[in-house]
Short mmCIF file of C-alpha atoms in Angstrom, two decimals:
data_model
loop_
_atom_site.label_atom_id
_atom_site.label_comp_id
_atom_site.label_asym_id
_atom_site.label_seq_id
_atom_site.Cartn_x
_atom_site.Cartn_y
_atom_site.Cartn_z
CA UNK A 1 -5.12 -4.44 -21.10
CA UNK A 2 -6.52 -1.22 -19.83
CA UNK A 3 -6.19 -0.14 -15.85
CA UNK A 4 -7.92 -1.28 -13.22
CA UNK A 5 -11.31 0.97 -12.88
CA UNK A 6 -12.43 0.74 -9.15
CA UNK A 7 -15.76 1.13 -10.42
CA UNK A 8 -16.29 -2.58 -10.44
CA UNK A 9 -19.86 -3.88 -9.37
CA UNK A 10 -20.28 -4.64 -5.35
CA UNK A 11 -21.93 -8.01 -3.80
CA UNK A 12 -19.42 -10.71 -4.74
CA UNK A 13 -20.72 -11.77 -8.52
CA UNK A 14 -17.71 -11.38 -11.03
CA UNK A 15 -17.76 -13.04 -14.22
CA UNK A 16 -15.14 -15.67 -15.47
CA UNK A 17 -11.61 -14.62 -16.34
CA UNK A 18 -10.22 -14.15 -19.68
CA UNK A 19 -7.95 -16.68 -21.20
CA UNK A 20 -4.53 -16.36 -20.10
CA UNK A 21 -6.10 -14.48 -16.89
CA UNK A 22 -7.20 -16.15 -13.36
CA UNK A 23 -9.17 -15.06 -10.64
CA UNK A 24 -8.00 -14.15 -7.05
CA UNK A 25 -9.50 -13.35 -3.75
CA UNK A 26 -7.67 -10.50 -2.06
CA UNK A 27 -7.88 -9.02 1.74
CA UNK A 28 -6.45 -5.29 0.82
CA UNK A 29 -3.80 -4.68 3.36
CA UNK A 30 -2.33 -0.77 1.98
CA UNK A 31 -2.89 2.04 -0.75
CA UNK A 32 -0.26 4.08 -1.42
CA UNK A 33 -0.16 7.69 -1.97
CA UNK A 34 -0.94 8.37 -5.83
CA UNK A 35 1.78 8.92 -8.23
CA UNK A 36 2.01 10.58 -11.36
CA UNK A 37 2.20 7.98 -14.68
CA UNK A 38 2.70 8.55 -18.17
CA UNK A 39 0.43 5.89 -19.09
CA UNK A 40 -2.22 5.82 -16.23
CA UNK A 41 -1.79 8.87 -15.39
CA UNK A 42 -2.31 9.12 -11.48
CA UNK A 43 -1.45 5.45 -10.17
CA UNK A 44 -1.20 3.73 -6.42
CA UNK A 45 -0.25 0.71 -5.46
CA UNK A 46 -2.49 -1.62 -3.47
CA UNK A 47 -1.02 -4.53 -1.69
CA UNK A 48 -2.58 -7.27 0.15
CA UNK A 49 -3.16 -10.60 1.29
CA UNK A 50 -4.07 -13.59 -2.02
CA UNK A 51 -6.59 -15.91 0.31
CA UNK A 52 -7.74 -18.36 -2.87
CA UNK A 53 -4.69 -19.99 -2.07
CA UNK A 54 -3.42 -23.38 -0.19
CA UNK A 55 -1.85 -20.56 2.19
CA UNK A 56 -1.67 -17.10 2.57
CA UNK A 57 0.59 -15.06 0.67
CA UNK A 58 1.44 -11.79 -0.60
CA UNK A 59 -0.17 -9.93 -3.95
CA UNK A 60 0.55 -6.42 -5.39
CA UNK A 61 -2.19 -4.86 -7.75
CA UNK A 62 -0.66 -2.52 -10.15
CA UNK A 63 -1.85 -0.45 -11.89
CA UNK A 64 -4.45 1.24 -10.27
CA UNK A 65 -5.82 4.12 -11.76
CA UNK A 66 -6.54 7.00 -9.31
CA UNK A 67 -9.45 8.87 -9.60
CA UNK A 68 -9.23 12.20 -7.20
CA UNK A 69 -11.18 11.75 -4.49
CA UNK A 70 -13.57 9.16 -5.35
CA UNK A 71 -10.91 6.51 -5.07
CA UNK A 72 -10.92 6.13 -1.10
CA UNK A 73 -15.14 6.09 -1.36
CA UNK A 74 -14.31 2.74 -3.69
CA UNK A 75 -12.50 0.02 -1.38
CA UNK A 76 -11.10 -0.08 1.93
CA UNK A 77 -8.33 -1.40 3.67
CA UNK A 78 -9.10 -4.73 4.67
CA UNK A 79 -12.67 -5.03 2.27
CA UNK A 80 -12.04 -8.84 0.74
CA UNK A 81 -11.93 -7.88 -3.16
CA UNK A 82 -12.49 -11.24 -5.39
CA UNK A 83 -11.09 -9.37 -8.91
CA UNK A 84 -9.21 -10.88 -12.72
CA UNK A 85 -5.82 -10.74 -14.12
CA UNK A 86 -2.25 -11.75 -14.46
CA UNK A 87 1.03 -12.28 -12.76
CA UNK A 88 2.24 -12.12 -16.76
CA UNK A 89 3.95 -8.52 -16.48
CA UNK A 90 6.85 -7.57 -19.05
CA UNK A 91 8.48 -5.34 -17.04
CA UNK A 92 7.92 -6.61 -13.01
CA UNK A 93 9.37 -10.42 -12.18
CA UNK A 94 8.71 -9.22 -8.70
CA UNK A 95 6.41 -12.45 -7.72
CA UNK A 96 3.99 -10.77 -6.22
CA UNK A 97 3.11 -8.34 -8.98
CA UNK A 98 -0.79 -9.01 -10.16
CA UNK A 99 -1.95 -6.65 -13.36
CA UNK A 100 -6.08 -6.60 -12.28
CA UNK A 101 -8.66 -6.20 -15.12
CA UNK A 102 -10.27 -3.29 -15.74
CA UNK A 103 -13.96 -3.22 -14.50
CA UNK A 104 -13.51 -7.32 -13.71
CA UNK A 105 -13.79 -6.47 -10.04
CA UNK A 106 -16.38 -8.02 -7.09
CA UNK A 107 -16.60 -6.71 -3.17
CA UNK A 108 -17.19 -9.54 -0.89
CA UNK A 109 -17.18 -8.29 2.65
CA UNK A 110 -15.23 -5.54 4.70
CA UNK A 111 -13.09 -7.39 7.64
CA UNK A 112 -13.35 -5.18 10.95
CA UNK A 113 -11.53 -5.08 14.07
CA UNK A 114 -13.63 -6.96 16.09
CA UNK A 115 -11.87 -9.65 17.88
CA UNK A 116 -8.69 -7.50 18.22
CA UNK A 117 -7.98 -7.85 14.77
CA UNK A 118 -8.77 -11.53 14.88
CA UNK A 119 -10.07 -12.29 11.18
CA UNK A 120 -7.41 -9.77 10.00
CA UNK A 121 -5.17 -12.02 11.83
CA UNK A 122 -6.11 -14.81 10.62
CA UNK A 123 -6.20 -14.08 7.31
CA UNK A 124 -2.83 -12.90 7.48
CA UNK A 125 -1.48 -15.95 8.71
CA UNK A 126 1.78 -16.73 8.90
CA UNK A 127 2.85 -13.44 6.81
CA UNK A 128 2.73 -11.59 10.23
CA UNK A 129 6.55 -11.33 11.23
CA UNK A 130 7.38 -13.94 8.60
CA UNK A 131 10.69 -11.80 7.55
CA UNK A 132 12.67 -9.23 8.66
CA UNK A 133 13.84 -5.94 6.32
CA UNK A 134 17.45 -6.84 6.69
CA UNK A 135 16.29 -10.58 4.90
CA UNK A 136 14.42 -8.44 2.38
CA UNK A 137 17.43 -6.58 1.49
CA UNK A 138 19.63 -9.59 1.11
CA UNK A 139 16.85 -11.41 -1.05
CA UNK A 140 17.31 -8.30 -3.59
CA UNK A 141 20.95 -7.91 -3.93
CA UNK A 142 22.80 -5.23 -5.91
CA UNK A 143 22.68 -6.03 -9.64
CA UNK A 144 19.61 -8.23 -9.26
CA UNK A 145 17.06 -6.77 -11.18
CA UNK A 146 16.67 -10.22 -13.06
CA UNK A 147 16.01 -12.35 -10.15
CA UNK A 148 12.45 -12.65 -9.01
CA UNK A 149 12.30 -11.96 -5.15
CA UNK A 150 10.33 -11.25 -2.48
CA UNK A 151 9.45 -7.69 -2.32
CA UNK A 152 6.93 -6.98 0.12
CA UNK A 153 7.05 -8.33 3.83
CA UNK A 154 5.25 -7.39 7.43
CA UNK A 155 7.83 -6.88 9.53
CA UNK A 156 8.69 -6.44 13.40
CA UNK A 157 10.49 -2.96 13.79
CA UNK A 158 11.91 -1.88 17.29
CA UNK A 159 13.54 1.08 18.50
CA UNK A 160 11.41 3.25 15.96
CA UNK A 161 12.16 7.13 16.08
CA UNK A 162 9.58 8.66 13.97
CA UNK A 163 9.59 12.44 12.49
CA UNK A 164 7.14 14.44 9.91
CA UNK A 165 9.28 16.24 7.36
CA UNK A 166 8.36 18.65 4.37
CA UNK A 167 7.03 16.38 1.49
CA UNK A 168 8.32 16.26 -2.21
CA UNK A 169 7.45 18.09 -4.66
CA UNK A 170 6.46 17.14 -8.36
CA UNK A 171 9.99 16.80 -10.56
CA UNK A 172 9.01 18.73 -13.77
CA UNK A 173 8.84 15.14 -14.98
CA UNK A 174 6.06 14.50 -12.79
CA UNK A 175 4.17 17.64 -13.24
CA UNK A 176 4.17 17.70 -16.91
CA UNK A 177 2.32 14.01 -16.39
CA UNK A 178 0.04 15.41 -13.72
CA UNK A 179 -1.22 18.26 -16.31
CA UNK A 180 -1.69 15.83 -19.25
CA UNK A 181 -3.74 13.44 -17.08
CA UNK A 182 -6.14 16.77 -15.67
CA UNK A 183 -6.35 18.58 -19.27
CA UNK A 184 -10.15 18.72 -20.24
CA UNK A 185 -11.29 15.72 -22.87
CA UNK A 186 -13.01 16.15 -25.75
CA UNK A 187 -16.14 16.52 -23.34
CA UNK A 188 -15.07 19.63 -21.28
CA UNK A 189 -14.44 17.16 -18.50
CA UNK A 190 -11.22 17.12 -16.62
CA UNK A 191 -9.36 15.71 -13.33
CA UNK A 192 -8.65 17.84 -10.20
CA UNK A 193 -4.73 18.07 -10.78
CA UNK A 194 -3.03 15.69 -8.40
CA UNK A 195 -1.30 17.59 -5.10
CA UNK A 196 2.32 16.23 -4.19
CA UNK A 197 1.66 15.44 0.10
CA UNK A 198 2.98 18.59 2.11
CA UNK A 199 4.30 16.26 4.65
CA UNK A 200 5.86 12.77 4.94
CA UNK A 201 6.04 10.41 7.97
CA UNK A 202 9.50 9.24 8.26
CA UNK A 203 10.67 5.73 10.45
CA UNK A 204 13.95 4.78 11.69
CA UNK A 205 14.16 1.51 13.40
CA UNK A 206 15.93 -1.63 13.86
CA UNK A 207 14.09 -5.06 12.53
CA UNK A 208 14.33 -7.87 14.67
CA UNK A 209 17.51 -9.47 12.56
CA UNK A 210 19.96 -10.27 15.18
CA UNK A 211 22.72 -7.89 13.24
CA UNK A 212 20.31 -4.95 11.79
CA UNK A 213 22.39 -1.70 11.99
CA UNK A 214 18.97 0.16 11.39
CA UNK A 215 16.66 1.84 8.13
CA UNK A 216 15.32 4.76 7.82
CA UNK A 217 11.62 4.82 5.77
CA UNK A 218 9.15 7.30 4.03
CA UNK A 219 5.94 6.29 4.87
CA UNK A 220 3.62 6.09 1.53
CA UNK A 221 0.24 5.60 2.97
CA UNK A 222 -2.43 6.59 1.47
CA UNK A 223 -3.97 7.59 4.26
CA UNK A 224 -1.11 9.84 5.75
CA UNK A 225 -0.49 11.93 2.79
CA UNK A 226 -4.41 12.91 2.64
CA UNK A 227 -4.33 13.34 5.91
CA UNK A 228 -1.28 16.01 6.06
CA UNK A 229 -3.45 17.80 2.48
CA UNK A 230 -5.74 18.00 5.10
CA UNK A 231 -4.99 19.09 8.35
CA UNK A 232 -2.33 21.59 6.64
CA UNK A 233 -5.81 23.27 4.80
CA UNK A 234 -8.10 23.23 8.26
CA UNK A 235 -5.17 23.37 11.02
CA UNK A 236 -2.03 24.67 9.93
CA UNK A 237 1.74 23.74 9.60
CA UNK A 238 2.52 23.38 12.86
CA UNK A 239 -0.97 21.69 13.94
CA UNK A 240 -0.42 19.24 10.83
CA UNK A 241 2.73 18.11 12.04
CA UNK A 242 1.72 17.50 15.41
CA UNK A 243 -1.56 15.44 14.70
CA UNK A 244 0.35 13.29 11.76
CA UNK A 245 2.73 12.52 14.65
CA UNK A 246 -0.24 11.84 17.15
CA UNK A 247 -1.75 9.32 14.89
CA UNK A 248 1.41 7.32 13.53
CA UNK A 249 3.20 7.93 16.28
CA UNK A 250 1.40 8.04 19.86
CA UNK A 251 -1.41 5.86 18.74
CA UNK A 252 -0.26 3.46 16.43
CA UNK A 253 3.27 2.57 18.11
CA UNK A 254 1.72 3.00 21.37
CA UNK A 255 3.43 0.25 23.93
CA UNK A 256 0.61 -1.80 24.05
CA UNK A 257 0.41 -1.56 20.34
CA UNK A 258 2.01 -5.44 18.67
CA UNK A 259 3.24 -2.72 15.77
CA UNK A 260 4.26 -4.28 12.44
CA UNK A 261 5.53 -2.81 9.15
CA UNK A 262 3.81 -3.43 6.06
CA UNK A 263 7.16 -2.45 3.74
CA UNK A 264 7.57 -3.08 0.20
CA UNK A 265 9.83 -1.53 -2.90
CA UNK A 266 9.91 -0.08 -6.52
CA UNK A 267 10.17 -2.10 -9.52
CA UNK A 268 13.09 -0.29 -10.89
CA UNK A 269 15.37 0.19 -7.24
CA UNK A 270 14.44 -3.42 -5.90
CA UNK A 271 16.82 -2.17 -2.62
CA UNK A 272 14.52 0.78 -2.25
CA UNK A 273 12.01 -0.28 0.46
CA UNK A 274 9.36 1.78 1.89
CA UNK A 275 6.90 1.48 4.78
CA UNK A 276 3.28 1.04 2.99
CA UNK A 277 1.29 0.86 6.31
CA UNK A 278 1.45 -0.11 9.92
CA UNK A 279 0.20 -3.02 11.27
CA UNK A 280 -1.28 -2.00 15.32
CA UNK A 281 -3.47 -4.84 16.87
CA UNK A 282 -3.17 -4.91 20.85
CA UNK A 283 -0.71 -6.77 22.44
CA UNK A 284 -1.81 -10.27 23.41
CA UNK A 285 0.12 -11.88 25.82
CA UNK A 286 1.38 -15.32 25.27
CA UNK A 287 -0.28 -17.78 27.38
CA UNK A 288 2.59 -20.51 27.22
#
């Protein structure tokens, strides 16, 4: 099964699945920041919303091959992607976990904010608040690597202190699998070699379980570490900083901001949970 090429055709035709395979209807939620990958290798993670179903629920696509910067020009957060493939996975029980088909990929429509948020909302369901990260952390106990559970949640955070610190660099692990992936082919035709993100987004914050004694979260989105590439190249260190703080901080958890966490974790540290993307709708006040 190769990856999943993003170069799939557009207007909502997709041809029947393979045998073994099925066919889902996604609402893309978050895109991680790439990551290096001995097989792939430069993969993200793209999480979202399965809507084919009786009720919403969650769906991880993995992997994704990522393409420099082409990839973002492909799908966007909250485009409707109808797409093949299989929860069968020999290494991820995670429930979630969906291996797409390479090139077996249809766009159906991009979901805006009209409404505040309201088809996003909709979509979304019951998902929105559903759990808490201290539930998530007791669903995936120490030692439970063989016991499928939940792994990715939107959750209510409070009390959230946020901070931009200096990203991480490749391990010589990673950068060995970041030069294989860019070396020219037989064609003379190579990859722009994948840049680690200067600067991570960092959250600490209480979820709304009545005994949560806090967590502390990289952020992984996609969207923040090309922003911080970014604004580090045209503004500075300092500048950098300060806008990646305006934008995740002062707009997004603005007070009249309903903020949610999309969070989720790694396959191999099932306790390891990261925030993949922030949820930031106006508040609506309850009528009843």
């Amino acid at each position: 099964m190769g990856e999943f090429d993003l170069s799939g055709a557009r207007g909502g035709k997709l041809g029947r699945p393979r045998a073994g395979d099925e066919t889902a209807e996604v609402m893309i939620t978050v895109k991680t920041y790439p990551t290096p990958s001995e097989t792939y290798g430069e993969t993200v993670c793209v999480a979202g919303v399965r809507l084919d179903r009786r009720r919403p629920e969650w769906i991880r696509l993995y992997p994704v091959r990522f393409r420099n910067e082409a990839f973002d020009k492909q799908f966007k957060k909250y485009e409707v992607l109808r797409l093949n493939g299989t929860y069968r996975q020999p290494n991820d029980n995670r429930p979630e976990s969906f291996r797409p088909r390479q090139d077996e990929l249809a766009h159906i429509e991009l979901i805006g904010t009209g409404g505040n948020w309201q088809r996003r909302r909709m979509y979304l369901g019951g998902l929105v608040g559903a759990t808490t990260m201290c539930e998530l952390l007791a669903q995936n106990p120490v030692g439970g690597m063989g016991i499928p559970s939940p792994s990715l949640g939107l959750i209510k955070p409070t009390d959230v202190e946020v901070s931009v610190v200096e990203g991480d660099p490749w391990t010589e692990a990673e950068q060995a699998k970041i030069d294989k992936s860019s070396a020219p082919d037989l064609f003379g035709t190579s990859l722009t070699p994948l840049e680690p993100a200067p600067f991570a987004v960092r959250y600490r914050y209480r979820c709304a379980a009545p005994r949560c004694r806090g967590h502390d979260q990289k952020l992984l989105d996609w969207e923040a570490g090309q922003a911080s590439r970014r604004w580090l190249k045209s503004d500075g260190d300092t500048r950098a900083r300060e806008m990646l703080l305006g934008k995740w901080r002062d707009t997004m958890l603005a007070p009249d901001r309903d903020v949610h966490f999309y969070v989720g974790n790694q396959n191999q540290y099932r306790r390891a949970f990261s925030v993949l993307g922030v949820w930031y709708p106006k508040a609506e006040l309850a009528l009843f």
